[in-house]
mmCIF file of C-alpha atoms and ligand atoms in Angstrom:
data_model
loop_
_atom_site.group_PDB
_atom_site.id
_atom_site.type_symbol
_atom_site.label_atom_id
_atom_site.label_comp_id
_atom_site.label_asym_id
_atom_site.label_seq_id
_atom_site.Cartn_x
_atom_site.Cartn_y
_atom_site.Cartn_z
ATOM 1 C CA MET Y 1 110.097 142.996 105.694
ATOM 2 C CA PHE Y 2 111.578 142.816 102.587
ATOM 3 C CA LYS Y 3 110.182 145.446 99.946
ATOM 4 C CA ASN Y 4 110.327 144.819 96.503
ATOM 5 C CA THR Y 5 113.248 146.976 95.166
ATOM 6 C CA GLN Y 6 114.409 147.292 92.070
ATOM 7 C CA ASP Y 7 118.329 147.225 93.257
ATOM 8 C CA LYS Y 8 117.091 143.707 94.978
ATOM 9 C CA GLN Y 9 115.930 142.609 91.496
ATOM 10 C CA GLU Y 10 118.824 143.017 90.078
ATOM 11 C CA ALA Y 11 120.628 141.853 92.650
ATOM 12 C CA ALA Y 12 119.039 138.910 92.789
ATOM 13 C CA PRO Y 13 120.737 135.592 94.127
ATOM 14 C CA GLN Y 14 119.899 132.037 92.595
ATOM 15 C CA LEU Y 15 116.429 130.184 94.125
ATOM 16 C CA LYS Y 16 117.183 126.233 96.530
ATOM 17 C CA ASP Y 17 115.918 124.072 95.423
ATOM 18 C CA ASP Y 18 116.123 122.127 97.843
ATOM 19 C CA ASN Y 19 113.721 125.123 99.909
ATOM 20 C CA ILE Y 20 110.856 125.617 97.723
ATOM 21 C CA PRO Y 21 108.088 126.285 99.751
ATOM 22 C CA ALA Y 22 105.893 123.191 99.489
ATOM 23 C CA HIS Y 23 102.210 125.076 100.013
ATOM 24 C CA VAL Y 24 102.745 128.846 98.832
ATOM 25 C CA ALA Y 25 99.032 131.007 100.307
ATOM 26 C CA ILE Y 26 98.772 134.434 98.606
ATOM 27 C CA ILE Y 27 96.615 137.343 99.234
ATOM 28 C CA MET Y 28 96.580 138.677 95.598
ATOM 29 C CA ASP Y 29 95.377 142.914 96.921
ATOM 30 C CA GLY Y 30 95.869 146.045 94.269
ATOM 31 C CA ASN Y 31 93.709 145.023 91.440
ATOM 32 C CA GLY Y 32 91.632 148.102 91.841
ATOM 33 C CA ARG Y 33 94.617 150.359 92.708
ATOM 34 C CA TRP Y 34 96.270 148.845 89.395
ATOM 35 C CA ALA Y 35 93.307 150.106 86.819
ATOM 36 C CA GLN Y 36 92.760 153.366 89.098
ATOM 37 C CA LYS Y 37 96.110 153.863 88.687
ATOM 38 C CA ARG Y 38 95.855 154.242 84.638
ATOM 39 C CA HIS Y 39 91.782 155.550 84.753
ATOM 40 C CA LEU Y 40 90.367 152.449 83.891
ATOM 41 C CA PRO Y 41 87.713 150.817 85.611
ATOM 42 C CA ARG Y 42 88.532 148.548 88.650
ATOM 43 C CA ILE Y 43 87.133 145.745 86.536
ATOM 44 C CA ALA Y 44 89.921 145.741 84.471
ATOM 45 C CA GLY Y 45 92.303 145.151 86.940
ATOM 46 C CA HIS Y 46 90.551 142.216 88.182
ATOM 47 C CA LYS Y 47 90.628 141.244 84.413
ATOM 48 C CA ARG Y 48 94.453 142.118 84.710
ATOM 49 C CA GLY Y 49 94.500 139.758 87.755
ATOM 50 C CA MET Y 50 93.424 136.964 85.652
ATOM 51 C CA GLU Y 51 95.978 137.080 83.550
ATOM 52 C CA THR Y 52 98.465 137.190 86.568
ATOM 53 C CA VAL Y 53 96.828 133.479 87.872
ATOM 54 C CA LYS Y 54 97.613 131.934 84.966
ATOM 55 C CA THR Y 55 101.376 133.209 84.535
ATOM 56 C CA ILE Y 56 101.753 132.751 88.699
ATOM 57 C CA THR Y 57 100.366 128.888 88.637
ATOM 58 C CA LYS Y 58 102.061 127.776 85.739
ATOM 59 C CA PHE Y 59 105.361 128.818 86.970
ATOM 60 C CA ALA Y 60 104.875 127.740 90.643
ATOM 61 C CA SER Y 61 104.241 124.146 88.672
ATOM 62 C CA ASP Y 62 107.334 124.038 87.489
ATOM 63 C CA LEU Y 63 109.663 125.481 90.607
ATOM 64 C CA GLY Y 64 108.300 122.795 92.556
ATOM 65 C CA VAL Y 65 105.466 124.039 94.496
ATOM 66 C CA LYS Y 66 102.941 121.887 95.520
ATOM 67 C CA VAL Y 67 100.330 123.993 96.174
ATOM 68 C CA LEU Y 68 99.521 127.151 95.421
ATOM 69 C CA THR Y 69 96.063 128.980 97.323
ATOM 70 C CA LEU Y 70 95.090 131.535 95.749
ATOM 71 C CA TYR Y 71 92.551 134.432 98.131
ATOM 72 C CA ALA Y 72 90.686 135.339 94.964
ATOM 73 C CA PHE Y 73 87.348 135.924 96.986
ATOM 74 C CA SER Y 74 86.635 136.337 100.592
ATOM 75 C CA THR Y 75 82.886 136.097 102.918
ATOM 76 C CA GLU Y 76 83.099 139.544 102.707
ATOM 77 C CA ASN Y 77 83.699 141.818 99.169
ATOM 78 C CA TRP Y 78 80.079 140.537 98.879
ATOM 79 C CA LYS Y 79 80.269 144.094 100.154
ATOM 80 C CA ARG Y 80 81.122 145.670 96.909
ATOM 81 C CA PRO Y 81 78.865 147.313 94.498
ATOM 82 C CA HIS Y 82 77.007 144.934 92.842
ATOM 83 C CA ASP Y 83 78.965 144.924 89.493
ATOM 84 C CA GLU Y 84 81.930 144.476 90.596
ATOM 85 C CA VAL Y 85 80.817 141.485 92.573
ATOM 86 C CA SER Y 86 79.234 139.723 89.721
ATOM 87 C CA TYR Y 87 82.390 140.916 87.105
ATOM 88 C CA LEU Y 88 84.126 139.066 89.965
ATOM 89 C CA MET Y 89 81.779 135.616 90.215
ATOM 90 C CA GLY Y 90 82.438 136.190 86.549
ATOM 91 C CA LEU Y 91 86.044 135.601 86.256
ATOM 92 C CA PRO Y 92 86.040 131.082 87.207
ATOM 93 C CA VAL Y 93 84.367 130.970 84.297
ATOM 94 C CA LYS Y 94 85.299 132.696 82.267
ATOM 95 C CA PHE Y 95 89.537 131.657 84.109
ATOM 96 C CA PHE Y 96 87.764 127.709 83.424
ATOM 97 C CA ASN Y 97 87.014 127.987 80.169
ATOM 98 C CA ASN Y 98 90.070 128.917 78.294
ATOM 99 C CA PHE Y 99 92.525 127.174 80.693
ATOM 100 C CA VAL Y 100 91.502 124.232 81.738
ATOM 101 C CA PRO Y 101 93.509 123.007 79.358
ATOM 102 C CA ASP Y 102 96.619 124.279 80.518
ATOM 103 C CA LEU Y 103 96.371 122.971 83.439
ATOM 104 C CA VAL Y 104 95.656 119.817 82.157
ATOM 105 C CA LYS Y 105 99.201 119.951 80.160
ATOM 106 C CA ASN Y 106 101.293 121.131 83.264
ATOM 107 C CA ASN Y 107 99.226 117.957 85.629
ATOM 108 C CA VAL Y 108 97.991 121.056 87.409
ATOM 109 C CA GLN Y 109 95.032 119.765 89.690
ATOM 110 C CA VAL Y 110 91.751 122.433 90.453
ATOM 111 C CA ARG Y 111 90.057 122.386 94.089
ATOM 112 C CA VAL Y 112 88.582 124.420 95.706
ATOM 113 C CA MET Y 113 88.089 126.297 99.627
ATOM 114 C CA GLY Y 114 85.104 128.261 100.526
ATOM 115 C CA VAL Y 115 80.753 127.811 101.453
ATOM 116 C CA LYS Y 116 80.433 126.925 97.181
ATOM 117 C CA ASP Y 117 76.387 126.869 96.953
ATOM 118 C CA GLN Y 118 76.463 130.285 97.788
ATOM 119 C CA LEU Y 119 77.830 130.936 94.275
ATOM 120 C CA PRO Y 120 76.009 132.076 91.267
ATOM 121 C CA VAL Y 121 75.262 128.394 89.169
ATOM 122 C CA GLN Y 122 77.176 129.271 86.354
ATOM 123 C CA THR Y 123 80.342 130.091 88.669
ATOM 124 C CA GLN Y 124 79.163 126.890 90.670
ATOM 125 C CA LYS Y 125 79.757 124.614 87.929
ATOM 126 C CA ALA Y 126 82.699 126.014 86.332
ATOM 127 C CA VAL Y 127 84.566 125.534 89.851
ATOM 128 C CA ASN Y 128 83.489 121.949 89.223
ATOM 129 C CA ASP Y 129 84.153 121.213 85.521
ATOM 130 C CA ALA Y 130 87.379 122.486 86.471
ATOM 131 C CA ILE Y 131 87.393 120.575 89.634
ATOM 132 C CA LYS Y 132 86.390 116.823 87.728
ATOM 133 C CA ASP Y 133 87.958 117.515 84.600
ATOM 134 C CA THR Y 134 91.864 117.857 86.180
ATOM 135 C CA ALA Y 135 90.978 115.940 88.804
ATOM 136 C CA GLU Y 136 93.163 112.479 87.537
ATOM 137 C CA CYS Y 137 96.488 115.310 88.058
ATOM 138 C CA THR Y 138 98.414 114.565 89.973
ATOM 139 C CA GLY Y 139 101.153 117.720 90.288
ATOM 140 C CA MET Y 140 100.452 120.932 91.388
ATOM 141 C CA ILE Y 141 97.072 121.804 93.909
ATOM 142 C CA LEU Y 142 95.580 124.539 92.757
ATOM 143 C CA ASN Y 143 93.654 126.392 95.295
ATOM 144 C CA PHE Y 144 90.565 129.185 94.785
ATOM 145 C CA ALA Y 145 89.940 130.357 98.255
ATOM 146 C CA LEU Y 146 86.741 131.517 97.129
ATOM 147 C CA ASN Y 147 83.717 133.049 99.013
ATOM 148 C CA TYR Y 148 86.406 131.970 102.263
ATOM 149 C CA GLY Y 149 87.310 133.311 105.293
ATOM 150 C CA SER Y 150 89.213 131.680 108.049
ATOM 151 C CA ARG Y 151 86.469 132.193 110.591
ATOM 152 C CA LEU Y 152 83.922 131.661 108.867
ATOM 153 C CA ASP Y 153 86.012 128.248 108.001
ATOM 154 C CA ILE Y 154 86.773 127.780 111.937
ATOM 155 C CA ARG Y 155 83.045 128.037 113.130
ATOM 156 C CA LEU Y 156 82.130 125.643 110.933
ATOM 157 C CA ALA Y 157 84.740 122.942 112.328
ATOM 158 C CA VAL Y 158 83.871 123.356 115.436
ATOM 159 C CA GLN Y 159 80.318 123.515 115.577
ATOM 160 C CA GLU Y 160 80.788 119.332 112.719
ATOM 161 C CA ILE Y 161 83.726 118.757 115.929
ATOM 162 C CA GLY Y 162 80.252 119.299 118.799
ATOM 163 C CA ARG Y 163 78.049 117.468 116.422
ATOM 164 C CA GLN Y 164 80.236 114.590 117.126
ATOM 165 C CA VAL Y 165 81.238 115.464 121.107
ATOM 166 C CA ALA Y 166 77.224 116.134 121.430
ATOM 167 C CA ASN Y 167 76.822 112.286 119.670
ATOM 168 C CA GLY Y 168 78.799 110.492 121.826
ATOM 169 C CA GLN Y 169 81.119 110.266 118.439
ATOM 170 C CA LEU Y 170 83.679 112.043 120.175
ATOM 171 C CA ASP Y 171 85.714 112.651 123.415
ATOM 172 C CA PRO Y 172 86.060 116.161 123.927
ATOM 173 C CA GLU Y 173 89.838 115.510 125.921
ATOM 174 C CA LYS Y 174 90.614 113.792 122.885
ATOM 175 C CA ILE Y 175 90.495 116.614 120.612
ATOM 176 C CA THR Y 176 93.938 117.750 119.352
ATOM 177 C CA ASP Y 177 94.803 120.102 117.055
ATOM 178 C CA GLN Y 178 94.459 117.185 113.546
ATOM 179 C CA THR Y 179 90.737 117.594 114.989
ATOM 180 C CA ILE Y 180 91.134 120.779 114.180
ATOM 181 C CA ASP Y 181 92.853 120.491 110.964
ATOM 182 C CA ALA Y 182 90.878 117.453 109.549
ATOM 183 C CA ASN Y 183 88.091 119.887 110.022
ATOM 184 C CA LEU Y 184 88.604 122.692 108.821
ATOM 185 C CA MET Y 185 88.318 123.254 104.529
ATOM 186 C CA THR Y 186 92.349 122.183 103.848
ATOM 187 C CA GLY Y 187 91.720 119.072 106.062
ATOM 188 C CA PHE Y 188 91.783 117.646 101.865
ATOM 189 C CA LEU Y 189 96.176 119.142 102.347
ATOM 190 C CA GLY Y 190 96.730 115.854 105.238
ATOM 191 C CA ASP Y 191 100.009 117.513 105.506
ATOM 192 C CA LEU Y 192 100.308 119.860 103.656
ATOM 193 C CA ALA Y 193 98.104 122.193 104.743
ATOM 194 C CA ASP Y 194 100.001 125.314 106.304
ATOM 195 C CA PRO Y 195 101.211 127.634 103.990
ATOM 196 C CA ASP Y 196 105.231 128.278 103.975
ATOM 197 C CA LEU Y 197 105.510 131.265 102.732
ATOM 198 C CA LEU Y 198 101.768 133.728 103.112
ATOM 199 C CA ILE Y 199 102.984 136.521 100.403
ATOM 200 C CA ARG Y 200 100.759 139.763 100.005
ATOM 201 C CA THR Y 201 100.726 142.076 97.679
ATOM 202 C CA SER Y 202 99.814 145.861 96.930
ATOM 203 C CA GLY Y 203 101.751 147.533 100.263
ATOM 204 C CA GLU Y 204 98.832 146.027 102.761
ATOM 205 C CA GLU Y 205 100.156 144.279 105.285
ATOM 206 C CA ARG Y 206 97.461 142.061 107.456
ATOM 207 C CA ILE Y 207 95.728 139.001 106.651
ATOM 208 C CA SER Y 208 91.884 139.780 106.135
ATOM 209 C CA ASN Y 209 90.337 136.571 108.063
ATOM 210 C CA PHE Y 210 92.330 134.166 105.425
ATOM 211 C CA LEU Y 211 93.700 130.228 106.854
ATOM 212 C CA LEU Y 212 94.634 132.138 110.607
ATOM 213 C CA TRP Y 213 94.764 128.888 112.038
ATOM 214 C CA GLN Y 214 96.565 127.411 108.958
ATOM 215 C CA ILE Y 215 99.134 130.306 109.639
ATOM 216 C CA ALA Y 216 100.863 129.467 112.676
ATOM 217 C CA TYR Y 217 103.925 129.234 111.467
ATOM 218 C CA SER Y 218 103.986 129.946 107.919
ATOM 219 C CA GLU Y 219 106.365 132.998 106.926
ATOM 220 C CA LEU Y 220 105.197 136.419 106.009
ATOM 221 C CA VAL Y 221 106.153 138.369 103.008
ATOM 222 C CA PHE Y 222 104.546 141.369 101.859
ATOM 223 C CA THR Y 223 105.875 143.475 98.719
ATOM 224 C CA ASP Y 224 104.319 147.262 96.574
ATOM 225 C CA VAL Y 225 103.719 145.452 93.910
ATOM 226 C CA LEU Y 226 100.270 145.214 93.142
ATOM 227 C CA TRP Y 227 98.355 141.925 91.978
ATOM 228 C CA PRO Y 228 98.290 143.009 88.141
ATOM 229 C CA ASP Y 229 102.096 144.134 88.143
ATOM 230 C CA PHE Y 230 103.124 140.577 90.469
ATOM 231 C CA ASP Y 231 105.435 138.609 88.015
ATOM 232 C CA ARG Y 232 107.528 135.583 87.884
ATOM 233 C CA SER Y 233 111.082 137.982 89.014
ATOM 234 C CA VAL Y 234 108.863 139.512 91.958
ATOM 235 C CA PHE Y 235 107.373 135.693 92.734
ATOM 236 C CA GLU Y 236 111.104 134.249 93.039
ATOM 237 C CA GLN Y 237 112.714 137.429 95.049
ATOM 238 C CA MET Y 238 109.595 136.655 96.928
ATOM 239 C CA ILE Y 239 111.058 133.422 97.647
ATOM 240 C CA LEU Y 240 114.182 133.917 97.718
ATOM 241 C CA GLU Y 241 113.209 135.881 100.609
ATOM 242 C CA TYR Y 242 111.741 133.204 102.147
ATOM 243 C CA GLN Y 243 115.350 130.992 101.274
ATOM 244 C CA GLN Y 244 116.745 133.422 103.683
ATOM 245 C CA ARG Y 245 114.364 132.708 106.790
ATOM 246 C CA ASP Y 246 115.236 130.580 110.016
ATOM 247 C CA ARG Y 247 112.093 128.975 110.082
ATOM 248 C CA ARG Y 248 112.427 127.309 113.912
ATOM 249 C CA PHE Y 249 108.978 125.976 114.914
ATOM 250 C CA GLY Y 250 109.185 127.285 118.087
ATOM 251 C CA GLY Y 251 112.258 125.505 118.483
ATOM 252 C CA ILE Y 252 115.713 126.655 118.698
ATOM 253 C CA LYS Y 253 118.366 126.887 115.636
ATOM 254 C CA THR Y 254 119.546 123.430 114.229
ATOM 255 C CA GLY Y 255 122.764 124.361 112.705
ATOM 256 C CA LYS Y 256 121.279 123.582 109.144
HETATM 257 C C1 FPP O 1 91.960 142.646 95.277
HETATM 258 O O1 FPP O 1 91.984 143.474 94.637
HETATM 259 C C2 FPP O 1 91.604 141.350 94.805
HETATM 260 C C3 FPP O 1 90.183 140.676 94.304
HETATM 261 C C4 FPP O 1 89.129 140.724 96.039
HETATM 262 C C5 FPP O 1 90.135 140.178 94.118
HETATM 263 C C6 FPP O 1 91.057 138.813 93.111
HETATM 264 C C7 FPP O 1 90.697 138.384 92.050
HETATM 265 C C8 FPP O 1 91.726 138.064 91.076
HETATM 266 C C9 FPP O 1 93.414 138.452 91.047
HETATM 267 C C10 FPP O 1 91.674 137.389 90.755
HETATM 268 C C11 FPP O 1 91.313 136.025 90.153
HETATM 269 C C12 FPP O 1 90.854 135.452 88.507
HETATM 270 C C13 FPP O 1 89.601 133.954 88.533
HETATM 271 C C14 FPP O 1 90.570 132.865 88.523
HETATM 272 C C15 FPP O 1 89.018 133.268 90.284
HETATM 273 P P1 FPP O 1 91.360 144.731 95.248
HETATM 274 O O2 FPP O 1 90.266 145.267 94.415
HETATM 275 O O3 FPP O 1 90.782 145.134 96.425
HETATM 276 O O4 FPP O 1 92.380 146.524 94.955
HETATM 277 P P2 FPP O 1 92.483 147.045 95.684
HETATM 278 O O5 FPP O 1 92.769 147.382 96.783
HETATM 279 O O6 FPP O 1 93.531 148.282 95.155
HETATM 280 O O7 FPP O 1 91.380 147.854 95.348
#
């Protein structure tokens, strides 16, 4: 496990262009602590975190990442104080209002996974408009997990598969990993559904109900850097760490 340090930043070797993770998923943590350290309200951290999303989206797209999945709001985040939830629900509106033209310019397509119909109407409208306005873009997919929880994702998939079995459309013996993949909220990503690299910021080292099925063979990289401070150079270090990993998917070394 690699912790970000100044020494590492200075000594960073070059990224290899031929081994950029196709799907990067990020648990963007530490907004509240970033604000508290500055004696600011927690929402100031979320606001700054939104700016980081812009920087990292542009950088990931320039690097050739194909899918960037960002955990923006979990099914558990509703437990937060009402004012904070309200602010978080307003962020996609702010973000897309002013960033969609840049996304289009960079050929980035927006997608959202999660239970959208529980979101406030104006949040639903902002995400639906952004999805529509970027639908023709063919570059990186910027996939927001919004009101997303992995156990919910799995439960909904099991229910759908159960319905298909019950009505005779599907033989239970014919259920494969691909059947499950296709019924999860990442199904639309096809072969890119499983993240190659999962990053969590802020020093916490847990998964918090994010993509539990999909991260079976993801490389996990943690950094102490708080999300509002996460920048291109830290992201580059995380990818360098990824490039030093030997991915075997349960097999043996192939002499790469
Ligand atoms: C976790 O930090 C962060 C969140 C629950 C929200 C993440 C949202 C953003 C970074 C902005 C998203 C932007 C868009 C466009 C939707 P925390 O509040 O748990 O931090 P803490 O652990 O320090 O309290």
